[in-house]
């Protein structure tokens, strides 16, 4: 079942946050709906479409940036009251724009997630959850990691409404009053929650920052996962979800908006499995998505709001034929008047801007005046991609980016991204002091680039800062710097549990340090650890290495810390960094090791299949060209042995696979070398001189000879 | 939306840039391309199952429409077209590193097979200037050669570096074709027969050229730039992170004007307006584009644009029909217009907000993270020449400073041709932040460069900085330090010529083209070359005779050309002597002879060996048939040894050949350099006289010509 949707742009507001655009319920059947959207300028706009033109219903005055929007209303009535939150304040508006509620939540932090249901108001600031009923404090909960979204379930099967929090540490926390009922493990950090059915029910949809999606059924004591969709196509993280029957088969479809601009529609096949039915790529993050009817009566559409504030519809209304009988491309009257109005507005603005420029020039003559340009907003994301163990950095600005300067004080590799059309140029850099630059690269962007995607590969054990200087095409020209930490164990990712049967090495620290201090060190070493010191006496975190698959368990409390890993290099890096950090704070550490020699051969055996696969792949790829030449020369490939014929048949796949993992083999070699050095470091031996013979063995790789070499040396 | 009218999968790889279409029987256009293993394939879907197989041509077993042509050498370029006067169809021309083959596909016969010692990197077929017959012109290592249908070379000249692209077009508008040559020294040169009429300097190897219409032509560079020139003026250019593999002119939107079609290394094809460079159409192939050509492949009287990928995918496009109204892309124009206007409105609003907020801050003077700087901050930049010191090599120093307590967080310099990439960044560490940054610049060549400087200025802890954008020009001869006295030995090389101009004009030229701290007021000056080339002295006598002394013949040539352009001199003859360089050249010439004789010896040895092999193989097989296993083993062992010897000899031969190529290149360069000491007609005379001297192997005459600038009278 194919659907075809056409894109229509409705209007543009300021920069928007996640989930800040909603469709108000339709008044009658088949009538168009009004759109409410709130932006970073603090303006709440409500508009409807009339004859292709956006007609505002109301617009509030600018103020603090609005971070969320939800619709509410008394139970049983249309949910048409608009609730927005900015700072720690929640405000309510009627659909006519009359403000009927101002509520100060008295939180020290800004609210970043909100859910309204009848008289209940649920708000979350980074770690705090609060529940109010009729603006009276009800429940309170402190989460272990950042809360990204909240929703609340109510159903006949549940004794009381169950709020669900989407937390950064890859769990959905189901609450009962002020207590945690249980948590649900999900495959990635969840970024958005949505009720599967708008009428209630116990099913919720979640989307993750690494682009996965799933449906869970929440029960009183436990939850069951109905289905999960992986992110095979490497699309962006999910920012918003809605359910709406856009296909028109009587079943609600799932509408998904992602941070790389992808809009997807999933329908359900006869087995009730979700399948992708439609896909469209906008050029910027899709922050909100809704299904409904806006542009024209009887035509359903998917309405999206993007980061830079564009409200765009993907409508089922067929596009009109553009060319008329004349030579000119005929424009509809509506469009013509729209264009004229825009042009007139532009002219006026141009004049104003010219005045502004002149004044700005005049100020520059004065010796006392200062020049200060307001901070422009950058939407950035720096995440570890699990499948190729590299970091992806995305930057998005509300106007076109002119250029980007990347600077790093650690050795990192910059990888090419197909989507990125900017011209990159690497500058010579002086890694020696005084400047200590390991990477200086400029990206000169093509016109109209508002979003840039980069890929960066780090090496574990080498840590520092990556800085991005973003210069947009906006007068007066300014640039903003963003910093990203490359942590010592940069390739590690949080996980829910580890395999306890593996041979493990242990690193133990004892000393005069507080819980907060050791937590700060762990935050310094490992990604995805909440910055806030956890509640309670002690804490355990589990990690796995995305590249090798080895694992790490960190358990610590005041005065004591234990780290267990099957990878000896992980232990070595941790011990180096922790002792360095402790020395900085002048804290005496008592470090002890418990090295398990089996762990090294265990790790080597874990690397073995990867290494063997890569070596075989490299060998096959090397042969492809020669074999193809033989094939052309002889006219066919029948005379080749089956193995070679197979390589020829699979050549396209092999090449693609090979291209996907640049320098994979070199990385594996590097890690084996580290393993070798670290193994003997703990024995007090320096084996750097033997590395060349190790590399020789790797060149003629065989697991047994490698194991022997590790044991003998 | 324009869609391909046909798509083919040819199952043969296609070498990039080696694709053409030829009507070999005079009627049916055939897609012809070089593929792996030294073969050329000809795709002829029009006359199925009626082709004889013989000589070089063989039928591909994979695809009956394809015939394969065995060249047995790596193909470097190919083209097809009318060469001879009495042929039925087009002639196929295939160039390799050592040979040029002209082949009649229809009659299945070689027309000529010529050895070309300078190689053939690029080829073009057509009429040049006043030469009556069409020529196949090949560009090799610094040399250009044109052959007629009999294989006689009617045209020969040298150029500055290895030729990478050629095109014929009427550049001067005189109704006759000029030859445009793109080479590895980043220049596009225009030859009116063997006279150099124009030179345009780009900033990377010129990989493709194509004629658009009139005097307009498109070009592509190795760094991903494509653009359009009209004569010597560049109309537009764009740069992509991908490489342009092939460019072609084709009127895709049927508006009567050709567009520049570019095939990219990522498989993208785009059509750009010849006036603005605006993309009017794009499509994607699954692999890198190999070549873009045009032909009437469906035999319906309409030309199609045919794009090929390296994996053998072929797509053909017809020009857009009238009802598409030139709108070839899959988007609605009105939506785009509205979006563009709204975007502009948004930008203006944001700019306006910037000024408003700025004014507010001026009133209340609060300091937030905005990176507030005094409004009267202005950047000062200065360029100066720095001789080598103990810690740093000699360089040109660009110093950028702020007048107050603000700091410069980083400096980005975008400039073409002087950095490894297109930009250079200076980013001091946090401890070393200051209001002054010195950037050492060492331009590798003597070219004038615009430095586009972006400096990030703010406070020490700011996260947002003001960006100052300044453009400074680096003069052509910036790497020369004017010295008062010199203890270094004076240069032995010199060139001298006379001009009819006032000394003041020469002084002006000096001041404009050199980095002089105070400027000079006399045309006599001595410089120290920072690239380690010793001294350079310029002197002018009262009779207008100028003498340049330097040991660097390239520099002398650059100076002569620059001065001649400045003073608008059309013809300039000169006398010169560069003893050291000439001595080197003499050695090279003897080396060339040696390499030639070694080459002959090796070829003879190879022939001997192949005879042995034949004998040995017969003997071995005899022994096998007789059941004499011992002898057979012995023979095969010997055969194996012989094979190894052959491989070794091959290595020697190829080394010898490479060395020979290097020498030949430097000989060609020497002729070019001698030419560059002169301007206009004297220049062409020198080049052709040198060529004659080399042809007749008269080394002494060669040097006489290079010194005196004219051919010695024969007698």
Short mmCIF file of N, CA, C and O in Angstrom, two decimals, chain B residues 224-317:
data_model
loop_
_atom_site.label_atom_id
_atom_site.label_comp_id
_atom_site.label_asym_id
_atom_site.label_seq_id
_atom_site.Cartn_x
_atom_site.Cartn_y
_atom_site.Cartn_z
N UNK B 224 37.79 19.40 -7.29
CA UNK B 224 36.33 19.40 -7.21
C UNK B 224 35.69 20.68 -7.70
O UNK B 224 34.51 20.91 -7.48
N UNK B 225 36.47 21.54 -8.37
CA UNK B 225 35.91 22.78 -8.90
C UNK B 225 35.44 22.56 -10.34
O UNK B 225 36.12 21.89 -11.11
N UNK B 226 34.28 23.08 -10.69
CA UNK B 226 33.91 23.19 -12.10
C UNK B 226 33.47 24.62 -12.35
O UNK B 226 33.01 25.31 -11.43
N UNK B 227 33.61 25.08 -13.58
CA UNK B 227 33.23 26.44 -13.87
C UNK B 227 33.21 26.70 -15.36
O UNK B 227 33.44 25.80 -16.16
N UNK B 228 32.91 27.94 -15.70
CA UNK B 228 32.81 28.33 -17.11
C UNK B 228 33.61 29.60 -17.33
O UNK B 228 33.53 30.54 -16.54
N UNK B 229 34.39 29.61 -18.39
CA UNK B 229 35.13 30.79 -18.83
C UNK B 229 34.51 31.32 -20.11
O UNK B 229 34.03 30.54 -20.93
N UNK B 230 34.53 32.63 -20.28
CA UNK B 230 34.31 33.20 -21.60
C UNK B 230 35.62 33.89 -21.94
O UNK B 230 35.97 34.90 -21.33
N UNK B 231 36.32 33.38 -22.92
CA UNK B 231 37.70 33.80 -23.19
C UNK B 231 38.49 33.72 -21.88
O UNK B 231 38.51 32.70 -21.24
N UNK B 232 39.09 34.85 -21.49
CA UNK B 232 39.95 34.77 -20.31
C UNK B 232 39.20 35.13 -19.03
O UNK B 232 39.78 35.15 -17.96
N UNK B 233 37.91 35.45 -19.15
CA UNK B 233 37.17 35.86 -17.95
C UNK B 233 36.37 34.70 -17.41
O UNK B 233 35.63 34.05 -18.15
N UNK B 234 36.50 34.46 -16.12
CA UNK B 234 35.75 33.37 -15.54
C UNK B 234 34.33 33.85 -15.24
O UNK B 234 34.14 34.86 -14.59
N UNK B 235 33.34 33.10 -15.75
CA UNK B 235 31.95 33.48 -15.52
C UNK B 235 31.51 33.08 -14.12
O UNK B 235 30.99 33.87 -13.37
N UNK B 236 31.67 31.82 -13.81
CA UNK B 236 31.29 31.33 -12.50
C UNK B 236 32.07 30.06 -12.23
O UNK B 236 32.65 29.46 -13.13
N UNK B 237 32.13 29.68 -10.99
CA UNK B 237 32.68 28.38 -10.64
C UNK B 237 32.06 27.93 -9.33
O UNK B 237 31.61 28.75 -8.53
N UNK B 238 32.03 26.65 -9.12
CA UNK B 238 31.56 26.10 -7.85
C UNK B 238 32.55 25.04 -7.43
O UNK B 238 33.29 24.50 -8.25
N UNK B 239 32.57 24.75 -6.13
CA UNK B 239 33.48 23.72 -5.67
C UNK B 239 32.69 22.71 -4.85
O UNK B 239 31.83 23.08 -4.06
N UNK B 240 32.98 21.45 -5.07
CA UNK B 240 32.31 20.39 -4.33
C UNK B 240 33.37 19.55 -3.66
O UNK B 240 34.54 19.59 -4.04
N UNK B 241 32.94 18.78 -2.65
CA UNK B 241 33.91 17.89 -2.03
C UNK B 241 34.17 16.66 -2.89
O UNK B 241 35.13 15.95 -2.69
N UNK B 242 33.30 16.43 -3.89
CA UNK B 242 33.53 15.33 -4.81
C UNK B 242 34.35 15.83 -6.00
O UNK B 242 34.56 17.02 -6.16
N UNK B 243 34.80 14.89 -6.83
CA UNK B 243 35.59 15.28 -7.98
C UNK B 243 34.75 15.22 -9.24
O UNK B 243 33.95 14.31 -9.42
N UNK B 244 34.96 16.19 -10.09
CA UNK B 244 34.27 16.18 -11.37
C UNK B 244 35.01 15.21 -12.28
O UNK B 244 36.19 15.39 -12.55
N UNK B 245 34.32 14.15 -12.73
CA UNK B 245 34.98 13.15 -13.56
C UNK B 245 34.92 13.54 -15.03
O UNK B 245 35.85 13.29 -15.78
N UNK B 246 33.81 14.11 -15.43
CA UNK B 246 33.64 14.39 -16.84
C UNK B 246 32.70 15.58 -16.98
O UNK B 246 31.74 15.71 -16.23
N UNK B 247 33.00 16.46 -17.94
CA UNK B 247 32.07 17.56 -18.18
C UNK B 247 31.71 17.56 -19.66
O UNK B 247 32.48 17.12 -20.51
N UNK B 248 30.51 18.04 -19.96
CA UNK B 248 30.04 18.01 -21.33
C UNK B 248 29.01 19.12 -21.50
O UNK B 248 28.29 19.45 -20.57
N UNK B 249 28.95 19.69 -22.69
CA UNK B 249 27.96 20.74 -22.94
C UNK B 249 26.77 20.13 -23.65
O UNK B 249 26.94 19.43 -24.65
N UNK B 250 25.58 20.35 -23.13
CA UNK B 250 24.39 19.77 -23.74
C UNK B 250 23.19 20.63 -23.37
O UNK B 250 23.08 21.08 -22.23
N UNK B 251 22.29 20.82 -24.33
CA UNK B 251 21.12 21.63 -24.05
C UNK B 251 20.02 20.73 -23.52
O UNK B 251 19.20 20.22 -24.27
N UNK B 252 19.99 20.56 -22.21
CA UNK B 252 19.07 19.60 -21.61
C UNK B 252 17.66 20.17 -21.46
O UNK B 252 16.68 19.46 -21.55
N UNK B 253 17.57 21.49 -21.21
CA UNK B 253 16.23 22.05 -21.01
C UNK B 253 15.64 22.62 -22.29
O UNK B 253 14.60 23.27 -22.27
N UNK B 254 16.32 22.36 -23.42
CA UNK B 254 15.80 22.74 -24.73
C UNK B 254 15.48 24.23 -24.83
O UNK B 254 14.47 24.62 -25.41
N UNK B 255 16.32 25.08 -24.23
CA UNK B 255 16.10 26.52 -24.35
C UNK B 255 17.04 27.13 -25.39
O UNK B 255 17.13 28.34 -25.52
N UNK B 256 17.73 26.29 -26.13
CA UNK B 256 18.60 26.79 -27.19
C UNK B 256 20.00 27.11 -26.74
O UNK B 256 20.86 27.45 -27.55
N UNK B 257 20.26 27.05 -25.44
CA UNK B 257 21.60 27.32 -24.93
C UNK B 257 22.09 26.07 -24.19
O UNK B 257 21.34 25.48 -23.41
N UNK B 258 23.32 25.69 -24.46
CA UNK B 258 23.81 24.47 -23.80
C UNK B 258 24.05 24.71 -22.32
O UNK B 258 24.35 25.82 -21.89
N UNK B 259 23.88 23.65 -21.53
CA UNK B 259 24.22 23.69 -20.12
C UNK B 259 25.51 22.91 -19.91
O UNK B 259 25.90 22.10 -20.76
N UNK B 260 26.14 23.16 -18.79
CA UNK B 260 27.33 22.39 -18.44
C UNK B 260 26.88 21.17 -17.65
O UNK B 260 26.34 21.30 -16.55
N UNK B 261 27.09 19.99 -18.23
CA UNK B 261 26.71 18.76 -17.55
C UNK B 261 27.96 18.22 -16.87
O UNK B 261 29.01 18.10 -17.51
N UNK B 262 27.87 17.95 -15.59
CA UNK B 262 29.03 17.44 -14.87
C UNK B 262 28.71 16.07 -14.29
O UNK B 262 27.65 15.88 -13.69
N UNK B 263 29.61 15.13 -14.49
CA UNK B 263 29.49 13.82 -13.85
C UNK B 263 30.49 13.76 -12.71
O UNK B 263 31.67 14.05 -12.90
N UNK B 264 30.01 13.40 -11.51
CA UNK B 264 30.85 13.49 -10.32
C UNK B 264 31.32 12.12 -9.84
O UNK B 264 30.71 11.10 -10.18
N UNK B 265 32.32 12.14 -8.98
CA UNK B 265 32.90 10.89 -8.48
C UNK B 265 31.94 10.14 -7.57
O UNK B 265 32.12 8.96 -7.32
N UNK B 266 30.93 10.82 -7.01
CA UNK B 266 29.98 10.10 -6.17
C UNK B 266 28.78 9.60 -6.96
O UNK B 266 27.80 9.15 -6.40
N UNK B 267 28.83 9.72 -8.30
CA UNK B 267 27.76 9.20 -9.12
C UNK B 267 26.72 10.24 -9.49
O UNK B 267 25.79 9.95 -10.21
N UNK B 268 26.90 11.45 -8.97
CA UNK B 268 25.90 12.48 -9.26
C UNK B 268 26.14 13.07 -10.65
O UNK B 268 27.27 13.19 -11.09
N UNK B 269 25.04 13.41 -11.30
CA UNK B 269 25.14 14.15 -12.56
C UNK B 269 24.36 15.42 -12.35
O UNK B 269 23.23 15.38 -11.85
N UNK B 270 24.91 16.56 -12.68
CA UNK B 270 24.09 17.76 -12.63
C UNK B 270 24.26 18.60 -13.88
O UNK B 270 25.28 18.54 -14.55
N UNK B 271 23.23 19.34 -14.19
CA UNK B 271 23.26 20.25 -15.32
C UNK B 271 23.17 21.65 -14.75
O UNK B 271 22.30 21.93 -13.93
N UNK B 272 24.11 22.50 -15.15
CA UNK B 272 24.13 23.86 -14.63
C UNK B 272 24.02 24.85 -15.77
O UNK B 272 24.60 24.66 -16.83
N UNK B 273 23.30 25.92 -15.49
CA UNK B 273 23.15 26.99 -16.46
C UNK B 273 24.52 27.56 -16.79
O UNK B 273 25.34 27.77 -15.90
N UNK B 274 24.80 27.82 -18.07
CA UNK B 274 26.13 28.31 -18.44
C UNK B 274 26.35 29.73 -17.95
O UNK B 274 27.47 30.18 -17.86
N UNK B 275 25.27 30.46 -17.65
CA UNK B 275 25.44 31.85 -17.22
C UNK B 275 25.69 31.96 -15.72
O UNK B 275 26.50 32.73 -15.28
N UNK B 276 24.92 31.19 -14.94
CA UNK B 276 24.97 31.42 -13.50
C UNK B 276 25.53 30.25 -12.71
O UNK B 276 25.92 30.41 -11.57
N UNK B 277 25.56 29.08 -13.30
CA UNK B 277 26.00 27.91 -12.54
C UNK B 277 24.89 27.31 -11.70
O UNK B 277 25.12 26.38 -10.93
N UNK B 278 23.69 27.84 -11.85
CA UNK B 278 22.55 27.33 -11.08
C UNK B 278 22.18 25.92 -11.58
O UNK B 278 22.16 25.67 -12.78
N UNK B 279 21.91 25.03 -10.64
CA UNK B 279 21.59 23.66 -11.01
C UNK B 279 20.16 23.61 -11.55
O UNK B 279 19.23 24.05 -10.88
N UNK B 280 20.01 23.10 -12.77
CA UNK B 280 18.64 22.99 -13.29
C UNK B 280 18.17 21.54 -13.31
O UNK B 280 17.01 21.26 -13.49
N UNK B 281 19.12 20.62 -13.15
CA UNK B 281 18.73 19.21 -13.15
C UNK B 281 19.81 18.40 -12.44
O UNK B 281 20.99 18.71 -12.54
N UNK B 282 19.39 17.38 -11.70
CA UNK B 282 20.38 16.44 -11.17
C UNK B 282 19.81 15.04 -11.08
O UNK B 282 18.60 14.84 -10.98
N UNK B 283 20.71 14.09 -11.14
CA UNK B 283 20.32 12.69 -11.04
C UNK B 283 21.51 11.94 -10.44
O UNK B 283 22.61 12.48 -10.36
N UNK B 284 21.29 10.71 -10.03
CA UNK B 284 22.37 9.95 -9.40
C UNK B 284 22.55 8.59 -10.04
O UNK B 284 21.59 7.84 -10.19
N UNK B 285 23.79 8.27 -10.41
CA UNK B 285 24.13 6.91 -10.80
C UNK B 285 24.63 6.20 -9.55
O UNK B 285 25.00 6.84 -8.58
N UNK B 286 24.66 4.88 -9.61
CA UNK B 286 25.02 4.15 -8.39
C UNK B 286 26.53 4.16 -8.14
O UNK B 286 26.97 3.92 -7.03
N UNK B 287 27.34 4.40 -9.16
CA UNK B 287 28.78 4.45 -8.95
C UNK B 287 29.33 5.71 -9.60
O UNK B 287 28.59 6.43 -10.27
N UNK B 288 30.60 5.95 -9.39
CA UNK B 288 31.24 7.14 -9.93
C UNK B 288 31.00 7.25 -11.44
O UNK B 288 31.00 6.25 -12.15
N UNK B 289 30.78 8.47 -11.89
CA UNK B 289 30.56 8.67 -13.33
C UNK B 289 31.89 8.47 -14.05
O UNK B 289 32.94 8.87 -13.56
N UNK B 290 31.85 7.81 -15.21
CA UNK B 290 33.07 7.61 -15.98
C UNK B 290 33.16 8.62 -17.11
O UNK B 290 34.23 9.15 -17.40
N UNK B 291 32.05 8.87 -17.76
CA UNK B 291 32.10 9.83 -18.86
C UNK B 291 30.70 10.27 -19.24
O UNK B 291 29.73 9.56 -19.02
N UNK B 292 30.61 11.47 -19.80
CA UNK B 292 29.34 12.00 -20.26
C UNK B 292 29.52 12.35 -21.74
O UNK B 292 30.44 13.10 -22.08
N UNK B 293 28.71 11.77 -22.61
CA UNK B 293 28.83 12.03 -24.04
C UNK B 293 27.43 12.25 -24.61
O UNK B 293 26.44 12.17 -23.89
N UNK B 294 27.35 12.54 -25.91
CA UNK B 294 26.04 12.66 -26.51
C UNK B 294 26.01 11.96 -27.85
O UNK B 294 27.04 11.81 -28.53
N UNK B 295 24.86 11.50 -28.25
CA UNK B 295 24.73 10.84 -29.54
C UNK B 295 23.28 10.46 -29.77
O UNK B 295 22.47 10.46 -28.85
N UNK B 296 22.96 10.14 -31.01
CA UNK B 296 21.60 9.73 -31.36
C UNK B 296 21.52 8.22 -31.21
O UNK B 296 21.58 7.48 -32.17
N UNK B 297 21.42 7.77 -29.97
CA UNK B 297 21.57 6.35 -29.71
C UNK B 297 20.34 5.55 -30.08
O UNK B 297 20.40 4.35 -30.24
N UNK B 298 19.20 6.22 -30.17
CA UNK B 298 17.99 5.49 -30.54
C UNK B 298 17.69 5.61 -32.02
O UNK B 298 16.68 5.11 -32.49
N UNK B 299 18.59 6.31 -32.74
CA UNK B 299 18.45 6.51 -34.19
C UNK B 299 17.10 7.12 -34.55
O UNK B 299 16.45 6.72 -35.50
N UNK B 300 16.65 8.08 -33.73
CA UNK B 300 15.38 8.72 -34.05
C UNK B 300 15.59 10.20 -34.38
O UNK B 300 14.66 10.98 -34.37
N UNK B 301 16.82 10.55 -34.67
CA UNK B 301 17.09 11.92 -35.10
C UNK B 301 17.27 12.91 -33.97
O UNK B 301 17.49 14.08 -34.19
N UNK B 302 17.16 12.43 -32.73
CA UNK B 302 17.34 13.34 -31.60
C UNK B 302 18.62 12.98 -30.86
O UNK B 302 18.90 11.80 -30.63
N UNK B 303 19.36 14.01 -30.48
CA UNK B 303 20.57 13.75 -29.71
C UNK B 303 20.19 13.47 -28.26
O UNK B 303 19.34 14.13 -27.69
N UNK B 304 20.84 12.46 -27.66
CA UNK B 304 20.61 12.19 -26.25
C UNK B 304 21.88 12.45 -25.46
O UNK B 304 22.98 12.30 -25.99
N UNK B 305 21.68 12.83 -24.25
CA UNK B 305 22.80 12.95 -23.33
C UNK B 305 23.01 11.57 -22.73
O UNK B 305 22.08 10.96 -22.21
N UNK B 306 24.23 11.05 -22.83
CA UNK B 306 24.48 9.69 -22.37
C UNK B 306 25.52 9.72 -21.25
O UNK B 306 26.62 10.21 -21.44
N UNK B 307 25.12 9.22 -20.10
CA UNK B 307 26.01 9.23 -18.95
C UNK B 307 26.40 7.79 -18.63
O UNK B 307 25.55 6.90 -18.62
N UNK B 308 27.66 7.58 -18.34
CA UNK B 308 28.13 6.23 -18.04
C UNK B 308 28.82 6.23 -16.68
O UNK B 308 29.45 7.21 -16.30
N UNK B 309 28.70 5.12 -15.96
CA UNK B 309 29.38 5.01 -14.68
C UNK B 309 30.54 4.02 -14.81
O UNK B 309 30.58 3.24 -15.76
N UNK B 310 31.45 4.04 -13.87
CA UNK B 310 32.62 3.16 -13.95
C UNK B 310 32.22 1.69 -13.87
O UNK B 310 32.96 0.82 -14.30
N UNK B 311 31.03 1.42 -13.32
CA UNK B 311 30.59 0.03 -13.23
C UNK B 311 29.85 -0.42 -14.50
O UNK B 311 29.31 -1.52 -14.54
N UNK B 312 29.77 0.44 -15.48
CA UNK B 312 29.16 0.03 -16.74
C UNK B 312 27.69 0.37 -16.87
O UNK B 312 27.02 -0.12 -17.76
N UNK B 313 27.19 1.19 -15.97
CA UNK B 313 25.80 1.62 -16.10
C UNK B 313 25.73 2.77 -17.11
O UNK B 313 26.58 3.65 -17.11
N UNK B 314 24.74 2.73 -17.99
CA UNK B 314 24.59 3.77 -19.00
C UNK B 314 23.17 4.32 -18.92
O UNK B 314 22.22 3.56 -18.86
N UNK B 315 23.05 5.65 -18.88
CA UNK B 315 21.71 6.25 -18.90
C UNK B 315 21.66 7.30 -19.99
O UNK B 315 22.60 8.06 -20.17
N UNK B 316 20.57 7.31 -20.71
CA UNK B 316 20.41 8.31 -21.76
C UNK B 316 19.25 9.24 -21.42
O UNK B 316 18.22 8.79 -20.92
N UNK B 317 19.43 10.53 -21.67
CA UNK B 317 18.38 11.51 -21.40
C UNK B 317 18.08 12.27 -22.68
O UNK B 317 19.01 12.67 -23.39
#
